mmCIF file of N, CA and C in Angstrom:
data_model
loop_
_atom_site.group_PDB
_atom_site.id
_atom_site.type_symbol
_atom_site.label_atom_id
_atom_site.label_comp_id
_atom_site.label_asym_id
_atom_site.label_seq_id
_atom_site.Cartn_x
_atom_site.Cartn_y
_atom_site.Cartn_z
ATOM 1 N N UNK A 100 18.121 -9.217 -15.558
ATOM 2 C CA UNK A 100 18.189 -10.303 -14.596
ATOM 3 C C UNK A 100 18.218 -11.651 -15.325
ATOM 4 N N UNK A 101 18.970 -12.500 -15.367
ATOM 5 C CA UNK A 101 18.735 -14.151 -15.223
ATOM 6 C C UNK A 101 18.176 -14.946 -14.426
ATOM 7 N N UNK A 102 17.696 -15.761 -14.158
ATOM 8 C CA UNK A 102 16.537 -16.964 -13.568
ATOM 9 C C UNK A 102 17.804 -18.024 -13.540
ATOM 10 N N UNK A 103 17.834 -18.694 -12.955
ATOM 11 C CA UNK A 103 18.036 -20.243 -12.990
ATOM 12 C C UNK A 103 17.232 -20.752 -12.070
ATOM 13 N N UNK A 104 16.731 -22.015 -12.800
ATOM 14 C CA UNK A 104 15.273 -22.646 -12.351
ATOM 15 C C UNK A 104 16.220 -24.147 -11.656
ATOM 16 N N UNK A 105 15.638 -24.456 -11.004
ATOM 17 C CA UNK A 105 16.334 -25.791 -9.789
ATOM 18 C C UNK A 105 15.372 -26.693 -9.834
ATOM 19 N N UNK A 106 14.086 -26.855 -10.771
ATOM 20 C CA UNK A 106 13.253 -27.709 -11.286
ATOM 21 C C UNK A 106 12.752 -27.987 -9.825
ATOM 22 N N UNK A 107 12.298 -27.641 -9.553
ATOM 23 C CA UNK A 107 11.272 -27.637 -7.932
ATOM 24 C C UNK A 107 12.158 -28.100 -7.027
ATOM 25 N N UNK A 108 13.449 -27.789 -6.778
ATOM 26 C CA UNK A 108 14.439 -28.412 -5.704
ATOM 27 C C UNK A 108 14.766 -27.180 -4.691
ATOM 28 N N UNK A 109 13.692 -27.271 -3.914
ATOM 29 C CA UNK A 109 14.474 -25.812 -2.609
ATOM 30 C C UNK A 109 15.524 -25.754 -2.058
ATOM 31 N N UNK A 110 15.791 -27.052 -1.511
ATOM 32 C CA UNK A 110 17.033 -27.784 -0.641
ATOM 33 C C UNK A 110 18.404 -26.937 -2.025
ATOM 34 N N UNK A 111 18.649 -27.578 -3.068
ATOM 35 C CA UNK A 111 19.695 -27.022 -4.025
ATOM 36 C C UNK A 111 19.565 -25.711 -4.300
ATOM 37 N N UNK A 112 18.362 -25.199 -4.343
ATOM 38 C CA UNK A 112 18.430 -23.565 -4.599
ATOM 39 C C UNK A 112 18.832 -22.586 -3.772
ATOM 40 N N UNK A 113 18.622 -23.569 -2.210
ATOM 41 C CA UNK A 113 19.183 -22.869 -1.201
ATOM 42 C C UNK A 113 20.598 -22.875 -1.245
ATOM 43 N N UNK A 114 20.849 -24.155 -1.057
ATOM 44 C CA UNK A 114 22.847 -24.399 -1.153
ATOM 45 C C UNK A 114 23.233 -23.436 -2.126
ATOM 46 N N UNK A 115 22.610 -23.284 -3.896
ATOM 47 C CA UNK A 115 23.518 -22.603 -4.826
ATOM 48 C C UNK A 115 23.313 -20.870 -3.696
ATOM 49 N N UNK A 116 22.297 -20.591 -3.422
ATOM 50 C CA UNK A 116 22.457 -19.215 -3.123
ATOM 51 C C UNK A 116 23.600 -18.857 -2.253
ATOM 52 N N UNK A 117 23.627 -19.337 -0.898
ATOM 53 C CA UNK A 117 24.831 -19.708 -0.277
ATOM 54 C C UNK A 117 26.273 -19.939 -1.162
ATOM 55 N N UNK A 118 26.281 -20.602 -2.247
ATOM 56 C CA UNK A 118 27.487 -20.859 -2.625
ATOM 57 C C UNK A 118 27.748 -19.428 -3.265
ATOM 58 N N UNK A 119 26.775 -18.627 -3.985
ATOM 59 C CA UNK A 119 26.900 -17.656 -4.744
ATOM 60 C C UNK A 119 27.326 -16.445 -3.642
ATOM 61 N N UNK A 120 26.381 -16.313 -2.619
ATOM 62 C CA UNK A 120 27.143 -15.546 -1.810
ATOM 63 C C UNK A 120 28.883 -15.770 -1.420
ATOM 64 N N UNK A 121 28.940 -17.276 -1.050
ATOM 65 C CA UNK A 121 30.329 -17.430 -0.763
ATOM 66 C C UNK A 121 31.510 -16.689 -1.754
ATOM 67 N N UNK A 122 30.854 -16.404 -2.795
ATOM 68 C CA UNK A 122 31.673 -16.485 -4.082
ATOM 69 C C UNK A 122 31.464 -14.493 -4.304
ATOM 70 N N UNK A 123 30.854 -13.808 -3.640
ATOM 71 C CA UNK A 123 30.481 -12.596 -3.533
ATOM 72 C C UNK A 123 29.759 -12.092 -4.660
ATOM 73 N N UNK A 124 28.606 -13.159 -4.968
ATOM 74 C CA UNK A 124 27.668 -12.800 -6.045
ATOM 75 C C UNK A 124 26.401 -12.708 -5.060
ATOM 76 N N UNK A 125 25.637 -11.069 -5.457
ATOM 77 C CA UNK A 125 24.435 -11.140 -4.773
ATOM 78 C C UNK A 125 23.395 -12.058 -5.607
ATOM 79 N N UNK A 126 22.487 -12.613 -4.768
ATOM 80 C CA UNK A 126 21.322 -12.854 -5.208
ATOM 81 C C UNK A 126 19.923 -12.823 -5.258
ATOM 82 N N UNK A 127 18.779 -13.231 -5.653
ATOM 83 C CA UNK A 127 17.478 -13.614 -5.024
ATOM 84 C C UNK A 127 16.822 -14.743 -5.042
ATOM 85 N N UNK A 128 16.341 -15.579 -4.112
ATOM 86 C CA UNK A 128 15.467 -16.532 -4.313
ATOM 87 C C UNK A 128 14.309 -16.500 -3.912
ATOM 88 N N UNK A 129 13.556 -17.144 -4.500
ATOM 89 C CA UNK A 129 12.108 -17.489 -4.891
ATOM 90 C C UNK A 129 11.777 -18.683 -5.169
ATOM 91 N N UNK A 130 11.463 -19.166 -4.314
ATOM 92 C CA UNK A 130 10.962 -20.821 -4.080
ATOM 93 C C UNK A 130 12.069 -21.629 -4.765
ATOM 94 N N UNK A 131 12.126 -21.909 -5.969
ATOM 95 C CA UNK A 131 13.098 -23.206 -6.317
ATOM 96 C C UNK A 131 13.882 -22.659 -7.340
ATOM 97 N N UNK A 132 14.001 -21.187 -7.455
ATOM 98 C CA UNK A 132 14.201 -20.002 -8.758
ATOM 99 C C UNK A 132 14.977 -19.276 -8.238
ATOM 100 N N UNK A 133 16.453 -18.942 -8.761
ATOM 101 C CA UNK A 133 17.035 -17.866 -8.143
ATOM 102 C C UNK A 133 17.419 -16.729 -9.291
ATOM 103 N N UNK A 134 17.492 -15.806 -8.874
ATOM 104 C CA UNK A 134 17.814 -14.470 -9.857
ATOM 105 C C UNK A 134 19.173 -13.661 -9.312
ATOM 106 N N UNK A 135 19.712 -13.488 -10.736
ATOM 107 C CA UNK A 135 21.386 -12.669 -10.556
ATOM 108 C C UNK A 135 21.347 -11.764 -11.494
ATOM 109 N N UNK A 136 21.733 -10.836 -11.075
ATOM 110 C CA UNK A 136 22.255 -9.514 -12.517
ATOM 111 C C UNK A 136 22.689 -10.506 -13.322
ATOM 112 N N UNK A 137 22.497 -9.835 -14.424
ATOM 113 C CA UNK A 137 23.180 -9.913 -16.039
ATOM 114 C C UNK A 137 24.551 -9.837 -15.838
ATOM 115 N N UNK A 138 24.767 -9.247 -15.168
ATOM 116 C CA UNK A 138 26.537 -8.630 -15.063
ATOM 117 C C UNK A 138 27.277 -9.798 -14.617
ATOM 118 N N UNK A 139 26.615 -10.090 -13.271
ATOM 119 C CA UNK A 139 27.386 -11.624 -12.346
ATOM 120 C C UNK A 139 27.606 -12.393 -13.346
ATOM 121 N N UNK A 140 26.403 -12.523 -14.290
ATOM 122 C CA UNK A 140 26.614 -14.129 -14.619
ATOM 123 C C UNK A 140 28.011 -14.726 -15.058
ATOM 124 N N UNK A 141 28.087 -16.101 -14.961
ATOM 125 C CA UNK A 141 28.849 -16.932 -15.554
ATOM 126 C C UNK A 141 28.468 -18.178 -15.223
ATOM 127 N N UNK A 142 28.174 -18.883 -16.530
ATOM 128 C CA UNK A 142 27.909 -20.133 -16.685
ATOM 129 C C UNK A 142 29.189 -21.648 -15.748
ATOM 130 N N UNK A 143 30.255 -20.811 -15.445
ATOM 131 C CA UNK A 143 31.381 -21.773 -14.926
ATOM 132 C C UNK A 143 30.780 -21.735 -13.429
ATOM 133 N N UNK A 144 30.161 -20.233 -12.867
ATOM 134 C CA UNK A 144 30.090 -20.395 -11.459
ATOM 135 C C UNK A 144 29.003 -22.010 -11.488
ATOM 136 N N UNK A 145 28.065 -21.941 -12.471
ATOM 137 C CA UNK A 145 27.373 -23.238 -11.457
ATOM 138 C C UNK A 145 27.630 -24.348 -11.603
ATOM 139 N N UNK A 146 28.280 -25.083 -13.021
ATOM 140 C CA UNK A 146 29.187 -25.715 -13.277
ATOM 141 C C UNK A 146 30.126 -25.944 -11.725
ATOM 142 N N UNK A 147 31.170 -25.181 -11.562
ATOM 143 C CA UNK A 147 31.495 -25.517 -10.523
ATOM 144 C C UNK A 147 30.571 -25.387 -9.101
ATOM 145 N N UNK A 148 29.540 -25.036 -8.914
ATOM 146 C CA UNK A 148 28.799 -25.844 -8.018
ATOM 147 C C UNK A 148 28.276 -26.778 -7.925
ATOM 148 N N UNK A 149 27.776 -27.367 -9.352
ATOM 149 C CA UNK A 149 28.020 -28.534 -9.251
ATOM 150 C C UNK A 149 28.580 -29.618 -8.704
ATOM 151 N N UNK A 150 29.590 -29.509 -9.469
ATOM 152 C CA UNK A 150 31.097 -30.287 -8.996
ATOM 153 C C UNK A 150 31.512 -29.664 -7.636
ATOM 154 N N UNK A 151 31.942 -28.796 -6.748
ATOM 155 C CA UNK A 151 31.064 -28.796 -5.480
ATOM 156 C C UNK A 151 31.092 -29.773 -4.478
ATOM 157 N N UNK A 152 29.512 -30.317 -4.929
ATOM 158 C CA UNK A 152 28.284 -30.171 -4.595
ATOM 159 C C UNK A 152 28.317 -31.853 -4.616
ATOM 160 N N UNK A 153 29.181 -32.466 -5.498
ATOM 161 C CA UNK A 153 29.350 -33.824 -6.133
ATOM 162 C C UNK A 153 27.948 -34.017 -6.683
ATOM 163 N N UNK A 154 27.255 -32.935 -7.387
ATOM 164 C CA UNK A 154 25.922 -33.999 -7.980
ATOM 165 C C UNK A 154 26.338 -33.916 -9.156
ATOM 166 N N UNK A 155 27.034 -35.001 -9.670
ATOM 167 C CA UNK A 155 27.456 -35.422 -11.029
ATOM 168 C C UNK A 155 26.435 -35.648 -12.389
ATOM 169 N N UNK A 156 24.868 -35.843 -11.867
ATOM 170 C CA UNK A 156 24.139 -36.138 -12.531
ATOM 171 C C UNK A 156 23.366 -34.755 -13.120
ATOM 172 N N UNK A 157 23.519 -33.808 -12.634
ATOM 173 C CA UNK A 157 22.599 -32.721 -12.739
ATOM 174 C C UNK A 157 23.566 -32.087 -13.840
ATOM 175 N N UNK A 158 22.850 -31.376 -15.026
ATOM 176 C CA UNK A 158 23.638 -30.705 -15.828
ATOM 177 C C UNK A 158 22.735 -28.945 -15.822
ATOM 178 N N UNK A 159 23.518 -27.958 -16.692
ATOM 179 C CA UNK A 159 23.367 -26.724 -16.711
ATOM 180 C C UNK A 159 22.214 -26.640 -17.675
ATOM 181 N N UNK A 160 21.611 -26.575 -18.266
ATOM 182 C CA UNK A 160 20.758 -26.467 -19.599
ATOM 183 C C UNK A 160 20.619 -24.750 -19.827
ATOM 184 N N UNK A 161 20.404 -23.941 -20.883
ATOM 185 C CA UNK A 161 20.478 -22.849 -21.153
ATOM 186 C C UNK A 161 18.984 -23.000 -22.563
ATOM 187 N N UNK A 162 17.894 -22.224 -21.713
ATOM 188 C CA UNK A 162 16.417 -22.330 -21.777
ATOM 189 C C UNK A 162 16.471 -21.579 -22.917
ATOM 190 N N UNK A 163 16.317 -19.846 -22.526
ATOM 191 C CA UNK A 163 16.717 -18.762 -23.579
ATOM 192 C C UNK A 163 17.968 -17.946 -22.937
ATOM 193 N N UNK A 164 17.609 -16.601 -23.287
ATOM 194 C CA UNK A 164 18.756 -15.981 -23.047
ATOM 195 C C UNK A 164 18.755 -15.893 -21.516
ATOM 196 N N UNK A 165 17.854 -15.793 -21.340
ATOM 197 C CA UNK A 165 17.235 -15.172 -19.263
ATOM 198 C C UNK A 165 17.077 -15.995 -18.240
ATOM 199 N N UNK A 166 17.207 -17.671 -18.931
ATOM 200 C CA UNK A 166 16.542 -18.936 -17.863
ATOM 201 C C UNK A 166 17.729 -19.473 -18.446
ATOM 202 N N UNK A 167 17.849 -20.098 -17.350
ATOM 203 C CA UNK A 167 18.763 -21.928 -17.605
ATOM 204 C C UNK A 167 18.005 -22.388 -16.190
ATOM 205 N N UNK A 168 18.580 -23.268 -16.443
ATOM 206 C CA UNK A 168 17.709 -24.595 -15.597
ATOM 207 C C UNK A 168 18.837 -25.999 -15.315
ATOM 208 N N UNK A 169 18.848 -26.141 -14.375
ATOM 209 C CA UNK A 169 19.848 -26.892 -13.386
ATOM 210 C C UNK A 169 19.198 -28.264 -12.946
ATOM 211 N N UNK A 170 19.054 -29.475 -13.651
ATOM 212 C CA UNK A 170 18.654 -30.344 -13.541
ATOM 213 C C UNK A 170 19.048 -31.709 -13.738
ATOM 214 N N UNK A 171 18.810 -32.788 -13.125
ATOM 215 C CA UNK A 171 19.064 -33.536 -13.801
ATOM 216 C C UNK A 171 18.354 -34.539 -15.071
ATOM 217 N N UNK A 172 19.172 -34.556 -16.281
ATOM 218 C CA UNK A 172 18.723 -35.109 -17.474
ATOM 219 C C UNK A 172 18.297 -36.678 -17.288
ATOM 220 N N UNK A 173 16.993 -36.621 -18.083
ATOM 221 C CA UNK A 173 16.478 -38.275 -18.522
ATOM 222 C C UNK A 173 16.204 -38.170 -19.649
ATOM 223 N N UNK A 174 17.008 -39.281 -20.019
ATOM 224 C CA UNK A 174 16.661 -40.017 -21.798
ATOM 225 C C UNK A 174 15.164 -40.419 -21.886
ATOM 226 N N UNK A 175 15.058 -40.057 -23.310
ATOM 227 C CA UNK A 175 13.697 -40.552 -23.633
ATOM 228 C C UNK A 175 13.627 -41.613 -23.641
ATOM 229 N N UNK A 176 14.742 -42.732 -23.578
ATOM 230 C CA UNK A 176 14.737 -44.737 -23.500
ATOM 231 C C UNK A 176 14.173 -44.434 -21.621
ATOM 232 N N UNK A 177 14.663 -43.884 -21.204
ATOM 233 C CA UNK A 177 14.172 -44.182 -19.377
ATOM 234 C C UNK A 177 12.635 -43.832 -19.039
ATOM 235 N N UNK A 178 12.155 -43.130 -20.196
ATOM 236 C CA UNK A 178 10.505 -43.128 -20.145
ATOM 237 C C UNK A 178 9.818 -43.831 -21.229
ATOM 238 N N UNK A 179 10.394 -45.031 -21.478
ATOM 239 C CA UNK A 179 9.717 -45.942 -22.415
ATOM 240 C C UNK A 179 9.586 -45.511 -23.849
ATOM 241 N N UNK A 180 10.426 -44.438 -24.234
ATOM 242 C CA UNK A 180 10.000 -43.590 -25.396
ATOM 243 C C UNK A 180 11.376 -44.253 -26.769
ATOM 244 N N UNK A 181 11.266 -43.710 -27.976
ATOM 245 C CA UNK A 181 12.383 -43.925 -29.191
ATOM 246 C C UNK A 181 12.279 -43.126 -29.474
ATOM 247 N N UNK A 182 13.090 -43.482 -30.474
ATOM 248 C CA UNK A 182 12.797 -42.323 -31.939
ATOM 249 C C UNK A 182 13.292 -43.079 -32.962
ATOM 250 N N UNK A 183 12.274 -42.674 -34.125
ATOM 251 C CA UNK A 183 12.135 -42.730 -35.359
ATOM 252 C C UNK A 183 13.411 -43.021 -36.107
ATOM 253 N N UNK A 184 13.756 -44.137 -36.638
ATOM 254 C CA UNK A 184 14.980 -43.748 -37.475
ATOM 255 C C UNK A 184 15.009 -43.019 -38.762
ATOM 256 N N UNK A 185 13.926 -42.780 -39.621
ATOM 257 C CA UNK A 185 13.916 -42.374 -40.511
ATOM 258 C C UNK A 185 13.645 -41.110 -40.341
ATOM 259 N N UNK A 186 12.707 -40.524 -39.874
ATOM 260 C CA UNK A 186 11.955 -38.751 -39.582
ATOM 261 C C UNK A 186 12.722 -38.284 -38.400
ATOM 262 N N UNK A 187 12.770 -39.157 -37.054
ATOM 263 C CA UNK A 187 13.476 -38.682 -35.746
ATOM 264 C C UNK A 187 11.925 -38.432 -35.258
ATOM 265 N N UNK A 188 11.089 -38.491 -35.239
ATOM 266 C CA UNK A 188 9.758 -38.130 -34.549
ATOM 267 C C UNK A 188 10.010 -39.269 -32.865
ATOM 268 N N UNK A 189 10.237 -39.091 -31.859
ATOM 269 C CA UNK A 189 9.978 -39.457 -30.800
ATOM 270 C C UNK A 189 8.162 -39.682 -30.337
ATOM 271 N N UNK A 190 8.016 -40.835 -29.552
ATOM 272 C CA UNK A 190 6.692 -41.285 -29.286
ATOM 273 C C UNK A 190 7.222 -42.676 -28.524
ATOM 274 N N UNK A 191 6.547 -43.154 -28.214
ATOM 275 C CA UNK A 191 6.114 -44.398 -26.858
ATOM 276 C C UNK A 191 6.676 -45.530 -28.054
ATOM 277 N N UNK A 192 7.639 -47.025 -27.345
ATOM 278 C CA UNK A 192 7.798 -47.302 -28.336
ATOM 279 C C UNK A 192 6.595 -48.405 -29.188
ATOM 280 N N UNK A 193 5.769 -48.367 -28.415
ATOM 281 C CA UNK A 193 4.472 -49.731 -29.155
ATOM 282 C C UNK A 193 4.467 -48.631 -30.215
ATOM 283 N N UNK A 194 3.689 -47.070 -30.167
ATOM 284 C CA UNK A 194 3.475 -46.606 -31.177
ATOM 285 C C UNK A 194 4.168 -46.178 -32.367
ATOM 286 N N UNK A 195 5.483 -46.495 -31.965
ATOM 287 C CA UNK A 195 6.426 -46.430 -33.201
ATOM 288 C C UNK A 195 6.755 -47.208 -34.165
ATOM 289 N N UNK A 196 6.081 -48.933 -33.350
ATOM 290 C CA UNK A 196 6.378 -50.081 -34.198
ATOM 291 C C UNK A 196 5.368 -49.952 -35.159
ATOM 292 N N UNK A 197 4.292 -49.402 -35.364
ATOM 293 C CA UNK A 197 3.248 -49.111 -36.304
ATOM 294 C C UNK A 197 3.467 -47.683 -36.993
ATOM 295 N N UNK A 198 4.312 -46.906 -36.429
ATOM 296 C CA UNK A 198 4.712 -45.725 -37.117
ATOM 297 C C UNK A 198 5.824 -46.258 -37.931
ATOM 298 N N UNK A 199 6.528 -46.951 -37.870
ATOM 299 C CA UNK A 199 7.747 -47.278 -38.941
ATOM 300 C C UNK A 199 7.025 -48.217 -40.258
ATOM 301 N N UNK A 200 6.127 -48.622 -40.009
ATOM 302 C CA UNK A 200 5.512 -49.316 -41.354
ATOM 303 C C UNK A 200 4.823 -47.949 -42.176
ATOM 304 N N UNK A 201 4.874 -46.875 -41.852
ATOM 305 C CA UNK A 201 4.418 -45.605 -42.728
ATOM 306 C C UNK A 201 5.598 -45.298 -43.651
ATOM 307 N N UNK A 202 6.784 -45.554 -43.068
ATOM 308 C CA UNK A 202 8.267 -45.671 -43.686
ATOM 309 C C UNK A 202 8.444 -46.976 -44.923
ATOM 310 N N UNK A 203 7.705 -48.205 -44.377
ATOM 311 C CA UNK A 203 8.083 -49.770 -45.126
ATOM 312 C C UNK A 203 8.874 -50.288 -44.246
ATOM 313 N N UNK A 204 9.352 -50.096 -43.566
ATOM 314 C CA UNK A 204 10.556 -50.660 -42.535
ATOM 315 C C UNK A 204 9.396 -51.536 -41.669
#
């Protein structure tokens, strides 16, 4: 079985199930989580539900082999966060302006 997780969105987990039926893929849902054979899958079906669906913002993410997760992405700049130019270590950015003098910068 595969999972795709709808990040606590019932309303979308409902529509994809519906769309998956439309498309003659069985399924199951479970609160904001739906499950498909191994066999169904294809990464294009939700892709094109997406697009659909017009939610342009939401992308596919692929967790491990068994989960992906259907969400939409935020940059670490939209939660006040950086990263490091020298290491790449991400953190808040006050605490980075004192983390880059560990560098000399």
């Amino acid at each position: 079985m595969i999972s795709i997780d709808l990040a606590n969105d019932v309303e979308i987990a409902k529509e994809l199930q519906d769309y998956l039926k439309s498309k003659g893929i069985d399924s199951h849902l479970e609160a904001a989580e739906i499950k498909i054979d191994k066999t169904a899958f294809d990464l294009k079906i939700f892709k094109s539900f997406l697009k659909y669906t017009n939610r342009t913002k939401h992308s596919v993410k692929k967790i491990n082999s068994k989960l992906f997760l259907i969400s939409i992405s935020v940059g670490v700049e939209d939660l006040g966060m950086g990263t490091c130019e020298i290491c790449g270590l991400v953190d808040f950015e006050e605490k980075l302006f004192s983390h880059r003098w560990t560098h000399g910068i």
